[in-house]
């Protein structure tokens, strides 16, 4: 089993589990190198347009994007999985180590959920917590970014740091056990966030997780981001899986079969087909993605 019985019980009891040392450099390296290549392509395009003056070509993955972002914050606009549509990223979505863990919690018929993100949390030197946004999400449940028709669907979040996620670099905070209360009303003000009066009063835990580990969460588990007080970019992936045939919570974006014991021929292995699905979906008028 990819998860121990104890880890499965922890997940079922607390609504989350942190599993360390799941992914190797062979798993993450191709994805990181692809991100580095895409950063370089965008940096050179921005340099040619005069929007940045320094390419910082010799800076490492953990530093370069922050230095580019400081020159032009727009460099981070649209820098997400569904816009970049990289070949290595697509291959990673069906990484066997990830699917083995998902199978422990969801069974043998698995689909890759379309709610997925690449997040680059920039260093923050301001007072207090950084304002809410893609870089620093407020207290919420992942169910709040799904449609109500998926209420019965088991949708599990896999949050994976591409650099060590520590209190300094800006890991998540999670409220253990609070998922048992089900869906909490959210509001749009301040980012999609749990109505303040409804936020559980139980103390949160600091969900530190090293590169190679995964934070796995129930869709009703309250969590938030914290500010990155380091000098590096806190890169992470935010992926989800659900049982094939269940509502994805985002039916206007493409899910695909990632593993199937009953119909192995249904598994999508074609990167170009995945790209085409996303391009077709994003070309249509935008639809409401959050419940608020």
GROMACS .gro file of C-alpha atoms in nm:
model
  292
    1UNK     CA    1   0.000   0.000   0.000
    2UNK     CA    2   0.118   0.352  -0.076
    3UNK     CA    3  -0.037   0.476   0.250
    4UNK     CA    4  -0.011   0.293   0.579
    5UNK     CA    5  -0.327   0.200   0.764
    6UNK     CA    6  -0.233   0.458   1.025
    7UNK     CA    7  -0.208   0.732   0.761
    8UNK     CA    8  -0.546   0.638   0.617
    9UNK     CA    9  -0.701   0.651   0.964
   10UNK     CA   10  -0.535   0.989   1.029
   11UNK     CA   11  -0.685   1.124   0.706
   12UNK     CA   12  -1.030   0.991   0.790
   13UNK     CA   13  -1.009   1.125   1.147
   14UNK     CA   14  -0.850   1.467   1.091
   15UNK     CA   15  -0.945   1.550   0.732
   16UNK     CA   16  -0.582   1.573   0.629
   17UNK     CA   17  -0.256   1.382   0.639
   18UNK     CA   18   0.099   1.491   0.554
   19UNK     CA   19   0.294   1.219   0.377
   20UNK     CA   20   0.666   1.285   0.347
   21UNK     CA   21   0.919   1.145   0.099
   22UNK     CA   22   0.669   1.029  -0.161
   23UNK     CA   23   0.825   1.185  -0.470
   24UNK     CA   24   1.184   1.162  -0.585
   25UNK     CA   25   1.399   1.398  -0.789
   26UNK     CA   26   1.318   1.178  -1.090
   27UNK     CA   27   0.948   1.255  -1.032
   28UNK     CA   28   0.978   1.630  -0.972
   29UNK     CA   29   1.287   1.717  -1.178
   30UNK     CA   30   1.119   1.707  -1.523
   31UNK     CA   31   0.834   1.928  -1.400
   32UNK     CA   32   1.070   2.182  -1.244
   33UNK     CA   33   1.292   2.192  -1.553
   34UNK     CA   34   0.985   2.251  -1.769
   35UNK     CA   35   0.874   2.538  -1.544
   36UNK     CA   36   1.227   2.682  -1.564
   37UNK     CA   37   1.213   2.666  -1.945
   38UNK     CA   38   0.874   2.838  -1.953
   39UNK     CA   39   1.000   3.107  -1.715
   40UNK     CA   40   1.298   3.164  -1.942
   41UNK     CA   41   1.078   3.192  -2.251
   42UNK     CA   42   0.852   3.444  -2.082
   43UNK     CA   43   1.145   3.639  -1.940
   44UNK     CA   44   1.305   3.671  -2.284
   45UNK     CA   45   0.977   3.785  -2.437
   46UNK     CA   46   0.934   4.048  -2.164
   47UNK     CA   47   1.296   4.156  -2.205
   48UNK     CA   48   1.246   4.199  -2.580
   49UNK     CA   49   0.939   4.414  -2.508
   50UNK     CA   50   1.133   4.629  -2.261
   51UNK     CA   51   0.917   4.522  -1.967
   52UNK     CA   52   1.216   4.388  -1.775
   53UNK     CA   53   1.579   4.492  -1.798
   54UNK     CA   54   1.760   4.204  -1.628
   55UNK     CA   55   1.709   3.837  -1.715
   56UNK     CA   56   1.882   3.692  -1.405
   57UNK     CA   57   1.974   3.388  -1.614
   58UNK     CA   58   2.213   3.242  -1.357
   59UNK     CA   59   1.973   3.248  -1.065
   60UNK     CA   60   1.831   2.914  -0.942
   61UNK     CA   61   1.469   2.798  -0.968
   62UNK     CA   62   1.396   2.912  -0.613
   63UNK     CA   63   1.509   3.272  -0.680
   64UNK     CA   64   1.477   3.372  -1.045
   65UNK     CA   65   1.102   3.423  -1.073
   66UNK     CA   66   1.099   3.656  -0.769
   67UNK     CA   67   1.365   3.877  -0.926
   68UNK     CA   68   1.173   3.887  -1.254
   69UNK     CA   69   0.845   3.949  -1.071
   70UNK     CA   70   1.000   4.244  -0.884
   71UNK     CA   71   1.065   4.409  -1.221
   72UNK     CA   72   0.722   4.331  -1.367
   73UNK     CA   73   0.450   4.157  -1.161
   74UNK     CA   74   0.259   4.079  -1.481
   75UNK     CA   75   0.512   3.805  -1.556
   76UNK     CA   76   0.309   3.585  -1.321
   77UNK     CA   77  -0.021   3.651  -1.499
   78UNK     CA   78  -0.163   3.338  -1.660
   79UNK     CA   79   0.132   3.129  -1.540
   80UNK     CA   80  -0.079   2.833  -1.436
   81UNK     CA   81  -0.125   2.470  -1.537
   82UNK     CA   82  -0.421   2.525  -1.768
   83UNK     CA   83  -0.247   2.812  -1.950
   84UNK     CA   84   0.100   2.659  -1.975
   85UNK     CA   85  -0.022   2.307  -2.066
   86UNK     CA   86   0.323   2.157  -2.045
   87UNK     CA   87   0.402   1.802  -2.153
   88UNK     CA   88   0.591   1.715  -1.835
   89UNK     CA   89   0.314   1.861  -1.620
   90UNK     CA   90   0.058   1.646  -1.798
   91UNK     CA   91   0.272   1.337  -1.745
   92UNK     CA   92   0.307   1.424  -1.376
   93UNK     CA   93  -0.071   1.434  -1.326
   94UNK     CA   94  -0.069   1.056  -1.374
   95UNK     CA   95   0.248   0.992  -1.176
   96UNK     CA   96   0.214   0.639  -1.043
   97UNK     CA   97   0.321   0.735  -0.691
   98UNK     CA   98   0.044   0.995  -0.676
   99UNK     CA   99  -0.215   0.757  -0.817
  100UNK     CA  100  -0.114   0.479  -0.578
  101UNK     CA  101  -0.190   0.713  -0.288
  102UNK     CA  102  -0.514   0.837  -0.444
  103UNK     CA  103  -0.620   0.475  -0.494
  104UNK     CA  104  -0.581   0.410  -0.120
  105UNK     CA  105  -0.843   0.678  -0.052
  106UNK     CA  106  -1.069   0.670  -0.359
  107UNK     CA  107  -1.044   0.324  -0.510
  108UNK     CA  108  -0.921   0.198  -0.846
  109UNK     CA  109  -1.126   0.419  -1.080
  110UNK     CA  110  -0.956   0.760  -1.067
  111UNK     CA  111  -1.000   1.082  -1.259
  112UNK     CA  112  -0.777   1.386  -1.258
  113UNK     CA  113  -0.991   1.680  -1.149
  114UNK     CA  114  -0.967   2.001  -1.356
  115UNK     CA  115  -0.924   2.224  -1.049
  116UNK     CA  116  -0.545   2.237  -1.044
  117UNK     CA  117  -0.290   2.511  -0.996
  118UNK     CA  118   0.078   2.596  -1.009
  119UNK     CA  119   0.143   2.853  -0.737
  120UNK     CA  120   0.444   3.079  -0.698
  121UNK     CA  121   0.430   3.250  -0.359
  122UNK     CA  122   0.663   3.549  -0.370
  123UNK     CA  123   0.867   3.674  -0.075
  124UNK     CA  124   0.669   3.918   0.140
  125UNK     CA  125   0.839   4.185   0.349
  126UNK     CA  126   0.531   4.383   0.454
  127UNK     CA  127   0.362   4.406   0.791
  128UNK     CA  128   0.123   4.132   0.896
  129UNK     CA  129  -0.009   3.873   0.653
  130UNK     CA  130   0.001   3.934   0.279
  131UNK     CA  131  -0.339   4.027   0.133
  132UNK     CA  132  -0.562   3.748   0.003
  133UNK     CA  133  -0.513   3.626  -0.351
  134UNK     CA  134  -0.371   3.338  -0.552
  135UNK     CA  135  -0.043   3.371  -0.361
  136UNK     CA  136  -0.195   3.378  -0.013
  137UNK     CA  137  -0.540   3.223   0.004
  138UNK     CA  138  -0.761   3.304   0.308
  139UNK     CA  139  -0.942   3.053   0.529
  140UNK     CA  140  -1.156   2.837   0.301
  141UNK     CA  141  -1.268   2.488   0.214
  142UNK     CA  142  -1.186   2.350  -0.130
  143UNK     CA  143  -1.554   2.260  -0.167
  144UNK     CA  144  -1.618   2.634  -0.203
  145UNK     CA  145  -1.454   2.635  -0.546
  146UNK     CA  146  -1.669   2.348  -0.670
  147UNK     CA  147  -2.027   2.353  -0.795
  148UNK     CA  148  -2.302   2.238  -0.556
  149UNK     CA  149  -2.386   1.943  -0.783
  150UNK     CA  150  -2.059   1.780  -0.669
  151UNK     CA  151  -2.160   1.776  -0.302
  152UNK     CA  152  -2.175   1.395  -0.301
  153UNK     CA  153  -1.842   1.359  -0.484
  154UNK     CA  154  -1.527   1.264  -0.300
  155UNK     CA  155  -1.273   1.515  -0.427
  156UNK     CA  156  -0.934   1.494  -0.260
  157UNK     CA  157  -0.672   1.768  -0.271
  158UNK     CA  158  -0.304   1.685  -0.317
  159UNK     CA  159  -0.090   1.986  -0.226
  160UNK     CA  160   0.274   1.937  -0.326
  161UNK     CA  161   0.561   2.178  -0.255
  162UNK     CA  162   0.832   2.208  -0.520
  163UNK     CA  163   1.060   2.363  -0.256
  164UNK     CA  164   1.043   2.300   0.118
  165UNK     CA  165   0.721   2.452   0.256
  166UNK     CA  166   0.805   2.576   0.604
  167UNK     CA  167   0.667   2.838   0.837
  168UNK     CA  168   0.927   3.077   0.692
  169UNK     CA  169   0.853   3.007   0.324
  170UNK     CA  170   0.477   3.015   0.373
  171UNK     CA  171   0.319   2.675   0.430
  172UNK     CA  172  -0.051   2.617   0.496
  173UNK     CA  173  -0.238   2.623   0.824
  174UNK     CA  174  -0.507   2.356   0.867
  175UNK     CA  175  -0.783   2.307   1.125
  176UNK     CA  176  -0.786   1.934   1.210
  177UNK     CA  177  -1.120   1.758   1.243
  178UNK     CA  178  -1.326   2.056   1.130
  179UNK     CA  179  -1.420   1.882   0.804
  180UNK     CA  180  -1.678   1.683   0.999
  181UNK     CA  181  -1.901   1.991   1.009
  182UNK     CA  182  -1.946   1.975   0.631
  183UNK     CA  183  -1.970   2.276   0.407
  184UNK     CA  184  -1.946   2.619   0.571
  185UNK     CA  185  -2.090   2.930   0.412
  186UNK     CA  186  -1.829   3.137   0.228
  187UNK     CA  187  -1.818   3.498   0.117
  188UNK     CA  188  -1.644   3.667  -0.175
  189UNK     CA  189  -1.514   3.966   0.022
  190UNK     CA  190  -1.143   3.924   0.092
  191UNK     CA  191  -1.121   3.633  -0.149
  192UNK     CA  192  -1.339   3.322  -0.132
  193UNK     CA  193  -1.332   3.271   0.243
  194UNK     CA  194  -1.535   3.116   0.523
  195UNK     CA  195  -1.774   3.364   0.686
  196UNK     CA  196  -1.578   3.481   0.989
  197UNK     CA  197  -1.847   3.391   1.242
  198UNK     CA  198  -1.857   3.033   1.110
  199UNK     CA  199  -1.484   2.965   1.115
  200UNK     CA  200  -1.418   2.681   1.363
  201UNK     CA  201  -1.246   2.799   1.679
  202UNK     CA  202  -1.023   2.490   1.708
  203UNK     CA  203  -0.652   2.576   1.696
  204UNK     CA  204  -0.490   2.527   1.353
  205UNK     CA  205  -0.177   2.327   1.288
  206UNK     CA  206   0.116   2.449   1.080
  207UNK     CA  207   0.132   2.209   0.785
  208UNK     CA  208   0.504   2.215   0.706
  209UNK     CA  209   0.598   1.977   0.427
  210UNK     CA  210   0.932   1.916   0.261
  211UNK     CA  211   0.982   1.894  -0.115
  212UNK     CA  212   0.885   1.541  -0.213
  213UNK     CA  213   0.599   1.524   0.037
  214UNK     CA  214   0.226   1.575  -0.006
  215UNK     CA  215  -0.039   1.742   0.208
  216UNK     CA  216  -0.363   1.551   0.139
  217UNK     CA  217  -0.692   1.717   0.236
  218UNK     CA  218  -1.062   1.645   0.247
  219UNK     CA  219  -1.264   1.899   0.046
  220UNK     CA  220  -1.427   2.028   0.368
  221UNK     CA  221  -1.101   2.081   0.560
  222UNK     CA  222  -1.056   2.452   0.645
  223UNK     CA  223  -0.711   2.579   0.553
  224UNK     CA  224  -0.530   2.895   0.452
  225UNK     CA  225  -0.198   3.014   0.319
  226UNK     CA  226   0.057   3.208   0.522
  227UNK     CA  227   0.303   3.471   0.405
  228UNK     CA  228   0.641   3.382   0.258
  229UNK     CA  229   0.899   3.552   0.482
  230UNK     CA  230   1.198   3.397   0.306
  231UNK     CA  231   1.405   3.518   0.011
  232UNK     CA  232   1.292   3.243  -0.227
  233UNK     CA  233   0.975   3.166  -0.421
  234UNK     CA  234   0.758   2.907  -0.248
  235UNK     CA  235   0.652   2.699  -0.551
  236UNK     CA  236   0.376   2.441  -0.511
  237UNK     CA  237   0.125   2.233  -0.705
  238UNK     CA  238  -0.239   2.212  -0.604
  239UNK     CA  239  -0.393   1.901  -0.763
  240UNK     CA  240  -0.718   1.711  -0.710
  241UNK     CA  241  -0.852   1.364  -0.787
  242UNK     CA  242  -1.202   1.220  -0.776
  243UNK     CA  243  -1.380   0.893  -0.847
  244UNK     CA  244  -1.446   0.847  -1.216
  245UNK     CA  245  -1.812   0.906  -1.292
  246UNK     CA  246  -1.865   1.145  -1.001
  247UNK     CA  247  -1.931   1.514  -1.063
  248UNK     CA  248  -1.601   1.701  -1.078
  249UNK     CA  249  -1.732   2.028  -0.936
  250UNK     CA  250  -1.613   2.210  -1.249
  251UNK     CA  251  -1.789   2.037  -1.538
  252UNK     CA  252  -1.708   2.314  -1.786
  253UNK     CA  253  -1.338   2.228  -1.752
  254UNK     CA  254  -1.188   1.894  -1.859
  255UNK     CA  255  -1.146   1.601  -1.623
  256UNK     CA  256  -0.983   1.287  -1.757
  257UNK     CA  257  -0.943   0.925  -1.651
  258UNK     CA  258  -0.604   0.881  -1.483
  259UNK     CA  259  -0.632   0.515  -1.374
  260UNK     CA  260  -0.886   0.242  -1.436
  261UNK     CA  261  -0.886  -0.123  -1.338
  262UNK     CA  262  -1.211  -0.195  -1.524
  263UNK     CA  263  -1.137   0.002  -1.844
  264UNK     CA  264  -0.762   0.065  -1.874
  265UNK     CA  265  -0.811   0.177  -2.235
  266UNK     CA  266  -1.004   0.482  -2.105
  267UNK     CA  267  -0.693   0.633  -1.941
  268UNK     CA  268  -0.583   0.950  -2.120
  269UNK     CA  269  -0.215   0.936  -2.218
  270UNK     CA  270  -0.226   1.186  -2.504
  271UNK     CA  271  -0.075   1.523  -2.415
  272UNK     CA  272  -0.203   1.690  -2.732
  273UNK     CA  273  -0.558   1.570  -2.661
  274UNK     CA  274  -0.535   1.719  -2.311
  275UNK     CA  275  -0.408   2.049  -2.452
  276UNK     CA  276  -0.692   2.057  -2.703
  277UNK     CA  277  -0.951   1.991  -2.431
  278UNK     CA  278  -0.824   2.282  -2.225
  279UNK     CA  279  -0.793   2.520  -2.519
  280UNK     CA  280  -1.150   2.444  -2.622
  281UNK     CA  281  -1.280   2.492  -2.267
  282UNK     CA  282  -1.095   2.821  -2.211
  283UNK     CA  283  -1.211   2.959  -2.546
  284UNK     CA  284  -1.572   2.950  -2.426
  285UNK     CA  285  -1.726   3.231  -2.217
  286UNK     CA  286  -1.613   3.208  -1.856
  287UNK     CA  287  -1.850   3.052  -1.605
  288UNK     CA  288  -1.890   3.083  -1.232
  289UNK     CA  289  -1.618   2.871  -1.074
  290UNK     CA  290  -1.667   2.955  -0.704
  291UNK     CA  291  -1.986   2.922  -0.503
  292UNK     CA  292  -1.972   3.289  -0.402
   0.00000   0.00000   0.00000
